[in-house]
Amino acid sequence: MPDIAAGRIWQRYHDRTPRSAEAYQRALRSLAGGTTRQAGHWLPHPLTLVRGQGATVWDLDGHSYLDIINNYTSLVHGHAYPPVTAAIEAQARLGTAWSANCVPQVELAELLCERVRSVAALRFTNSGTESANLALLIAREVTGRDKVLMARFGYHGSVHEFELGHFGREGPMTRLGTYGDATSFEAVLSAHGKEIAAVFLEPVMGSGGIVAATREFLEQVQDAAHRAGALFVLDEVVSLRLGRGGLQGLLGFEPDLTMMGKLIGGGLPVGAVGGKREFMQVFDPPEPRVYHTGTFAGNPLTMAAGLVSVRELTAERIETMDALTTRLQQGLHAAARVAGVPLSTNRVGSLLQLFFSEVPPPFLAGRADLALMGRFHLAALNHGLLLAPRGMVALSTVLTPELVDEAVERAAAAMRDVATELSTPPRA
Ligand code: PMP
């Protein structure tokens, strides 16, 4: 297959976004690697965005894009959602961070404890990554052990123990099982159980390619963890949006600890860890056994935004988002057939992953469609459609059937470009 950089799609992207290109050159001088967030980086240069409203974002060159990734699920109500913006404005006038408790923090904690059945109490952090770190601190304190067991290619943030596993590697503190295969976890737990503080699992692998777990798998792994004296941590940073009480509520599954993030901050940085009282009491006064603090943890600005975001994520809205995602999925498959490009998808509720292959690989890490994926991503941008470079899609509550049809049309145009590029020789 010809090099993507020699193709028309790449060239068109390059020609269409000169100001983003210039901004990237500037960024390369002071930002290591030209960005501070790998998921927002792609070549020849990432877009530089200047505004977001509802389902649309605008770039430096004045182009608009229909956004179907919504900051990887954190913008569950789209951009600058008026009730969230109003809450942020009101709170900003009162102050943004205080070195003491604040009311919105307790209100958001109450709301999340009410919704997520396994969570009796929680602590806030500033990111999902920090929540993984905190869950690990709790598990280490409770068990007196050090190691983690997670799924190969699972993702729990940029903490060393978990990053290794994300890349499919074991390490001194990291053991791996195969997602979906409970016996692989049982085997590790029976051989090394005494060293393992906690098993971490996503109920749907997000960066792993929207791969769903069954309740039986989760139960079996949690039982094995308990037999080995380890804790079980469910990472709902992405999947919380799938049900009013997270995916665990839909599955009827109760983990020891739950990690949250993304949507519970209403678009601002956030994370949380919650769970059973017996574990969360490591923070109890007067002498907490885990010292957890953070200059911005539970800050009133994030809490005020998060309260609105969570409150407004009703069961009806979740259902509508799920139905719109099915509509999008079906539209994309029809468009791919017409364009003559292979497409397969994984979907759970409002989370969708595209693969430009006849069948999805078991995990995203094993994908063989990068040449097509990269082309489609740039072609979609050329047609005003923003999705993750890896092909992930996460809708928001402000999308409508009309906007979803519009997204399908833009994707169809991008697929036609991909098909044309593959069938024409590269430029001289
Ligand atoms: N866990 C999961 C399942 C995630 O998908 C992510 C981020 N995509 C994280 C943890 C880390 O969250 P953050 O980016 O807020 O650090």
Coordinates of C-alpha atoms and ligand atoms in Angstrom, one line a residue:
M1 CA 0.0 0.0 0.0
P2 CA 1.4 3.4 -0.9
D3 CA 2.7 5.6 1.9
I4 CA -0.2 7.7 3.4
A5 CA 2.0 10.8 3.3
A6 CA 2.3 10.5 -0.5
G7 CA -1.5 10.4 -0.9
R8 CA -4.1 13.1 -1.8
I9 CA -6.0 12.8 1.6
W10 CA -2.8 13.8 3.5
Q11 CA -2.1 16.6 1.1
R12 CA -5.6 17.9 1.2
Y13 CA -5.5 17.9 5.0
H14 CA -2.2 19.7 5.0
D15 CA -3.4 22.3 2.5
R16 CA -6.7 22.9 4.3
T17 CA -5.3 23.5 7.7
P18 CA -2.3 25.9 7.4
R19 CA -2.8 27.6 10.6
S20 CA -3.0 24.4 12.6
A21 CA 0.2 23.4 10.8
E22 CA 1.9 26.6 11.8
A23 CA 0.6 26.3 15.4
Y24 CA 2.0 22.8 15.6
Q25 CA 5.4 24.0 14.4
R26 CA 5.3 26.6 17.2
A27 CA 4.2 24.0 19.7
L28 CA 7.1 21.7 18.8
R29 CA 9.5 24.4 20.1
S30 CA 8.2 24.5 23.6
L31 CA 5.9 21.5 24.1
A32 CA 7.7 18.2 24.3
G33 CA 6.6 16.3 21.2
G34 CA 4.4 19.2 20.1
T35 CA 1.6 18.3 22.5
T36 CA 0.9 17.4 26.0
R37 CA -1.6 14.7 25.3
Q38 CA -0.8 11.8 23.0
A39 CA -4.4 11.0 22.2
G40 CA -4.8 14.5 20.7
H41 CA -1.8 14.1 18.5
W42 CA -1.6 12.9 14.9
L43 CA 0.5 13.6 11.8
P44 CA 1.1 15.6 9.7
H45 CA -0.1 17.8 12.6
P46 CA -3.0 17.8 15.0
L47 CA -5.7 20.4 14.6
T48 CA -5.6 23.3 16.9
L49 CA -9.1 24.0 18.1
V50 CA -10.4 27.3 19.2
R51 CA -14.1 26.8 20.1
G52 CA -16.7 24.2 20.9
Q53 CA -20.4 24.6 21.1
G54 CA -22.9 21.7 21.3
A55 CA -21.9 19.1 18.8
T56 CA -19.5 21.3 16.9
V57 CA -15.9 22.4 17.3
W58 CA -14.0 25.0 15.2
D59 CA -10.3 25.0 14.3
L60 CA -7.8 27.9 13.8
D61 CA -8.5 27.9 10.1
G62 CA -12.2 28.5 10.7
H63 CA -13.4 25.0 9.7
S64 CA -16.1 23.4 11.7
Y65 CA -16.3 19.8 12.7
L66 CA -19.1 17.6 13.9
D67 CA -17.7 16.1 17.0
I68 CA -18.4 12.4 17.6
I69 CA -15.7 11.7 20.1
N70 CA -16.6 14.4 22.7
N71 CA -13.2 14.4 24.5
Y72 CA -13.2 10.7 24.8
T73 CA -16.5 10.6 26.7
S74 CA -15.9 13.4 29.2
L75 CA -18.2 15.8 27.3
V76 CA -21.3 13.7 27.7
H77 CA -23.5 16.7 27.0
G78 CA -21.3 18.1 24.2
H79 CA -19.3 21.4 24.3
A80 CA -20.2 24.4 26.4
Y81 CA -23.4 22.8 27.5
P82 CA -25.4 25.8 28.8
P83 CA -26.4 24.4 32.2
V84 CA -22.8 23.3 32.9
T85 CA -21.4 26.6 31.6
A86 CA -23.8 28.5 33.9
A87 CA -22.7 26.4 36.9
I88 CA -19.0 27.0 36.1
E89 CA -19.6 30.8 35.7
A90 CA -21.5 31.0 39.0
Q91 CA -18.9 29.1 40.9
A92 CA -16.0 30.9 39.3
R93 CA -17.4 34.2 40.7
L94 CA -17.3 32.6 44.2
G95 CA -13.8 31.1 43.8
T96 CA -12.2 28.1 42.2
A97 CA -10.2 26.3 44.9
W98 CA -10.3 26.4 48.6
S99 CA -8.1 24.7 51.2
A100 CA -11.1 23.3 53.0
N101 CA -14.3 21.4 52.2
C102 CA -17.0 22.7 49.9
V103 CA -20.7 22.0 49.5
P104 CA -20.7 20.9 45.8
Q105 CA -18.1 18.2 46.7
V106 CA -20.4 16.6 49.2
E107 CA -23.4 17.0 46.8
L108 CA -21.6 15.2 44.0
A109 CA -20.3 12.5 46.4
E110 CA -23.9 11.9 47.6
L111 CA -25.2 11.8 44.0
L112 CA -22.6 9.3 42.9
C113 CA -23.1 7.1 46.0
E114 CA -26.8 7.1 45.4
R115 CA -26.3 6.1 41.7
V116 CA -23.5 3.6 41.9
R117 CA -24.7 0.9 44.3
S118 CA -21.4 -0.6 45.3
V119 CA -20.0 2.8 46.3
A120 CA -20.7 3.7 49.9
A121 CA -18.1 6.5 50.1
L122 CA -15.6 8.0 47.7
R123 CA -12.6 10.4 47.3
F124 CA -12.2 12.8 44.4
T125 CA -9.0 13.1 42.4
N126 CA -8.0 15.2 39.4
S127 CA -8.0 12.5 36.7
G128 CA -8.7 8.9 36.0
T129 CA -4.9 8.3 36.2
E130 CA -4.9 9.6 39.7
S131 CA -7.9 7.5 40.6
A132 CA -6.0 4.4 39.5
N133 CA -3.1 5.4 41.6
L134 CA -5.3 6.0 44.6
A135 CA -7.1 2.7 44.2
L136 CA -3.7 1.1 44.2
L137 CA -2.7 2.9 47.3
I138 CA -5.9 1.7 49.1
A139 CA -5.4 -1.9 47.9
R140 CA -1.8 -1.9 49.0
E141 CA -2.7 -0.5 52.4
V142 CA -5.5 -3.0 52.9
T143 CA -3.6 -6.1 51.8
G144 CA 0.0 -5.2 52.6
R145 CA 0.9 -6.4 49.1
D146 CA 2.4 -4.5 46.1
K147 CA 1.5 -6.0 42.8
V148 CA -1.4 -5.5 40.4
L149 CA -3.1 -7.9 38.0
M150 CA -4.8 -6.4 35.0
A151 CA -5.8 -7.3 31.5
R152 CA -3.2 -7.3 28.7
F153 CA -3.9 -4.1 26.7
G154 CA -6.2 -2.8 29.4
Y155 CA -6.0 0.9 30.2
H156 CA -6.0 2.5 33.6
G157 CA -4.1 5.7 33.0
S158 CA -0.5 6.8 32.9
V159 CA 0.8 5.2 36.1
H160 CA 3.8 3.0 35.5
E161 CA 2.3 -0.3 36.8
F162 CA -0.7 0.1 34.4
E163 CA 1.1 1.6 31.4
L164 CA 3.2 -1.6 31.1
G165 CA 0.1 -3.7 31.0
H166 CA -1.4 -1.3 28.4
F167 CA 1.5 -2.2 26.1
G168 CA 1.1 -5.9 26.9
R169 CA 4.1 -6.2 29.1
E170 CA 4.5 -7.6 32.6
G171 CA 6.9 -5.9 35.0
P172 CA 8.1 -6.2 38.6
M173 CA 4.7 -4.8 39.9
T174 CA 2.5 -5.9 37.0
R175 CA 1.0 -9.2 36.1
L176 CA -1.4 -9.8 33.2
G177 CA -4.4 -11.9 32.3
T178 CA -6.3 -12.2 29.1
Y179 CA -9.5 -10.1 28.9
G180 CA -12.5 -12.3 28.8
D181 CA -10.7 -15.4 29.9
A182 CA -11.3 -15.8 33.6
T183 CA -9.1 -18.9 33.8
S184 CA -6.0 -16.8 32.8
F185 CA -6.7 -14.6 35.8
E186 CA -7.3 -17.5 38.1
A187 CA -4.0 -19.1 37.0
V188 CA -2.1 -15.9 37.9
L189 CA -3.9 -15.6 41.2
S190 CA -3.3 -19.2 42.2
A191 CA 0.4 -19.0 41.4
H192 CA 1.1 -15.4 42.6
G193 CA -2.0 -14.5 44.6
K194 CA -0.1 -13.7 47.8
E195 CA 1.8 -10.9 46.1
I196 CA -1.2 -9.3 44.4
A197 CA -2.9 -6.3 46.0
A198 CA -5.7 -5.9 43.5
V199 CA -7.1 -7.0 40.2
F200 CA -8.0 -4.0 37.9
L201 CA -10.5 -4.5 35.1
E202 CA -12.5 -2.3 32.8
P203 CA -16.1 -3.6 32.3
V204 CA -15.6 -2.5 28.6
M205 CA -12.1 -2.1 27.3
G206 CA -12.0 1.5 26.1
S207 CA -8.6 1.9 24.5
G208 CA -8.5 -1.8 24.0
G209 CA -11.2 -1.4 21.3
I210 CA -14.6 -1.3 23.0
V211 CA -14.5 -4.9 24.0
A212 CA -17.3 -5.9 26.4
A213 CA -16.9 -8.2 29.4
T214 CA -19.7 -10.5 30.6
R215 CA -21.0 -10.4 34.1
E216 CA -19.8 -14.0 34.5
F217 CA -16.2 -13.0 33.6
L218 CA -16.2 -10.2 36.1
E219 CA -17.7 -12.3 38.9
Q220 CA -15.3 -15.2 38.3
V221 CA -12.3 -12.9 38.4
Q222 CA -13.6 -11.1 41.5
D223 CA -14.2 -14.4 43.2
A224 CA -10.7 -15.6 42.4
A225 CA -9.3 -12.3 43.6
H226 CA -11.1 -12.7 46.9
R227 CA -10.0 -16.3 47.3
A228 CA -6.4 -14.9 46.9
G229 CA -7.0 -12.1 49.4
A230 CA -6.8 -9.4 46.8
L231 CA -9.2 -6.5 46.1
F232 CA -11.1 -6.1 42.9
V233 CA -11.2 -2.7 41.3
L234 CA -13.6 -1.9 38.4
D235 CA -12.5 0.9 36.2
E236 CA -15.6 2.8 35.1
V237 CA -13.8 5.9 34.0
V238 CA -15.3 5.5 30.5
S239 CA -18.2 3.0 31.1
L240 CA -20.0 5.0 33.8
R241 CA -22.0 6.7 31.0
L242 CA -23.5 3.5 29.9
G243 CA -26.0 3.3 32.8
R244 CA -27.4 5.6 35.4
G245 CA -25.4 3.6 37.9
G246 CA -22.6 2.8 35.5
L247 CA -22.2 -0.5 33.7
Q248 CA -22.0 -2.3 37.0
G249 CA -25.6 -1.2 37.6
L250 CA -26.7 -2.7 34.3
L251 CA -24.8 -5.9 35.0
G252 CA -25.8 -6.2 38.6
F253 CA -22.2 -6.5 39.6
E254 CA -20.6 -5.1 42.8
P255 CA -16.9 -4.6 42.8
D256 CA -14.8 -3.8 46.0
L257 CA -13.7 -0.4 44.5
T258 CA -14.8 1.6 41.5
M259 CA -12.7 4.1 39.6
M260 CA -14.6 7.0 37.9
G261 CA -13.6 10.1 35.9
K262 CA -14.5 11.9 32.6
L263 CA -18.2 12.8 32.7
I264 CA -18.4 13.3 36.5
G265 CA -16.4 16.5 36.1
G266 CA -18.7 18.1 33.5
G267 CA -15.8 18.7 31.2
L268 CA -13.3 19.7 33.8
P269 CA -10.4 17.5 35.1
V270 CA -11.6 14.9 37.5
G271 CA -11.4 11.4 38.9
A272 CA -12.8 9.5 41.9
V273 CA -12.4 6.2 43.7
G274 CA -15.2 4.8 45.8
G275 CA -16.3 1.5 47.2
K276 CA -17.2 -0.5 50.2
R277 CA -17.0 1.2 53.6
E278 CA -14.5 -1.4 54.9
F279 CA -12.0 -0.3 52.3
M280 CA -12.7 3.4 52.2
Q281 CA -12.2 3.7 55.9
V282 CA -8.5 3.8 55.3
F283 CA -9.1 7.6 55.1
D284 CA -11.0 7.9 58.4
P285 CA -9.8 10.5 60.9
P286 CA -8.1 11.1 63.2
E287 CA -5.2 9.1 61.6
P288 CA -5.9 8.0 58.1
R289 CA -3.9 5.0 57.0
V290 CA -3.7 6.4 53.4
Y291 CA -2.5 10.0 53.1
H292 CA -4.4 11.3 50.1
T293 CA -4.5 15.0 49.3
G294 CA -4.3 17.2 46.2
T295 CA -4.3 20.9 45.7
F296 CA -7.2 20.7 43.3
A297 CA -8.9 17.4 44.4
G298 CA -12.6 18.1 44.9
N299 CA -12.3 21.7 43.8
P300 CA -15.6 23.5 43.8
L301 CA -15.4 24.5 40.1
T302 CA -15.1 20.9 38.9
M303 CA -17.6 19.7 41.5
A304 CA -20.2 22.3 40.4
A305 CA -19.8 21.3 36.7
G306 CA -19.8 17.6 37.5
L307 CA -23.0 17.9 39.6
V308 CA -24.9 19.3 36.6
S309 CA -23.3 16.8 34.2
V310 CA -24.2 13.7 36.3
R311 CA -27.7 15.0 37.2
E312 CA -28.6 15.6 33.6
L313 CA -27.4 12.2 32.5
T314 CA -30.8 10.6 32.9
A315 CA -31.8 7.0 32.0
E316 CA -33.8 8.4 29.1
R317 CA -30.9 10.4 27.7
I318 CA -28.6 7.3 28.0
E319 CA -31.2 5.3 26.0
T320 CA -31.4 8.0 23.3
M321 CA -27.6 8.2 23.0
D322 CA -27.4 4.4 22.7
A323 CA -30.1 4.4 20.0
L324 CA -28.4 7.1 18.1
T325 CA -25.1 5.2 18.2
T326 CA -26.9 2.2 16.7
R327 CA -28.2 4.5 14.0
L328 CA -24.7 5.8 13.4
Q329 CA -23.2 2.2 13.4
Q330 CA -25.8 1.0 10.8
G331 CA -25.3 4.1 8.6
L332 CA -21.5 3.6 8.7
H333 CA -21.8 0.0 7.6
A334 CA -24.1 0.9 4.8
A335 CA -21.7 3.7 3.6
A336 CA -18.7 1.3 3.8
R337 CA -20.5 -1.2 1.6
V338 CA -21.3 1.5 -1.0
A339 CA -17.7 2.8 -0.9
G340 CA -16.3 -0.7 -1.1
V341 CA -14.1 -0.4 2.0
P342 CA -14.0 -3.1 4.7
L343 CA -15.6 -2.0 8.0
S344 CA -16.2 -3.8 11.2
T345 CA -17.3 -2.3 14.5
N346 CA -17.6 -3.0 18.2
R347 CA -20.3 -1.2 20.1
V348 CA -21.5 -1.1 23.7
G349 CA -24.2 1.5 24.3
S350 CA -22.9 4.9 23.2
L351 CA -19.3 3.7 22.7
L352 CA -18.3 2.6 19.2
Q353 CA -15.0 1.5 17.7
L354 CA -14.3 1.3 14.0
F355 CA -12.0 -1.1 12.3
F356 CA -11.2 -1.0 8.6
S357 CA -11.1 -4.8 8.4
E358 CA -13.7 -7.5 7.7
V359 CA -13.8 -8.5 11.3
P360 CA -12.6 -6.7 14.5
P361 CA -9.3 -8.0 15.9
P362 CA -9.7 -9.4 19.5
F363 CA -8.0 -6.3 20.9
L364 CA -7.2 -3.0 19.3
A365 CA -3.4 -3.7 19.9
G366 CA -3.6 -6.5 17.3
R367 CA -5.2 -4.4 14.6
A368 CA -3.8 -4.6 11.1
D369 CA -5.8 -1.8 9.5
L370 CA -3.7 1.2 10.5
A371 CA -3.0 2.3 6.9
L372 CA -6.7 2.5 6.2
M373 CA -7.6 3.9 9.7
G374 CA -5.1 6.7 9.4
R375 CA -6.4 7.6 5.9
F376 CA -10.0 7.6 7.1
H377 CA -9.3 9.7 10.1
L378 CA -7.7 12.5 8.0
A379 CA -10.3 12.1 5.3
A380 CA -13.1 12.5 7.9
L381 CA -11.4 15.7 9.1
N382 CA -11.3 16.9 5.6
H383 CA -15.1 16.5 5.5
G384 CA -15.6 18.1 8.9
L385 CA -16.0 15.0 11.1
L386 CA -14.0 14.7 14.3
L387 CA -13.4 11.2 15.8
A388 CA -10.4 9.6 17.6
P389 CA -7.5 8.8 15.3
R390 CA -7.8 5.2 16.4
G391 CA -11.4 5.1 15.3
M392 CA -13.2 5.5 18.6
V393 CA -16.6 7.2 18.7
A394 CA -18.5 8.4 21.8
L395 CA -21.7 10.4 21.2
S396 CA -23.1 13.1 23.4
T397 CA -26.7 13.8 24.6
V398 CA -26.9 16.9 22.3
L399 CA -26.7 14.8 19.1
T400 CA -29.9 14.4 17.2
P401 CA -31.0 11.9 14.5
E402 CA -30.4 14.7 11.9
L403 CA -26.8 15.3 13.2
V404 CA -26.1 11.6 13.2
D405 CA -27.2 11.3 9.6
E406 CA -25.0 14.3 8.8
A407 CA -22.1 12.4 10.5
V408 CA -22.8 9.4 8.3
E409 CA -22.8 11.5 5.1
R410 CA -19.5 13.0 6.1
A411 CA -18.0 9.6 6.9
A412 CA -19.4 8.2 3.6
A413 CA -17.6 11.0 1.7
A414 CA -14.4 10.2 3.6
M415 CA -14.7 6.5 2.8
R416 CA -15.1 7.4 -0.9
D417 CA -11.9 9.3 -0.7
V418 CA -10.2 6.4 0.9
A419 CA -11.4 4.0 -1.7
T420 CA -10.3 6.4 -4.5
E421 CA -6.9 6.9 -3.0
L422 CA -6.3 3.1 -2.8
S423 CA -7.3 2.6 -6.4
T424 CA -5.2 5.4 -7.8
P425 CA -1.4 5.6 -8.1
P426 CA 0.4 8.0 -5.7
R427 CA 1.3 11.4 -6.9
A428 CA 4.6 11.6 -8.8
Ligands
PMP1 N1 -9.2 4.4 32.9 C1 -9.8 4.3 31.7 C2 -10.6 3.1 31.4 C3 -9.6 5.3 30.7 O1 -10.1 5.2 29.5 C4 -8.8 6.4 31.1 C5 -8.5 7.6 30.1 N2 -8.9 7.4 28.8 C6 -8.2 6.5 32.3 C7 -8.4 5.5 33.2 C8 -7.3 7.6 32.7 O2 -8.1 8.8 32.8 P1 -7.4 10.2 32.6 O3 -7.1 10.4 31.2 O4 -8.4 11.2 33.2 O5 -6.2 10.3 33.5

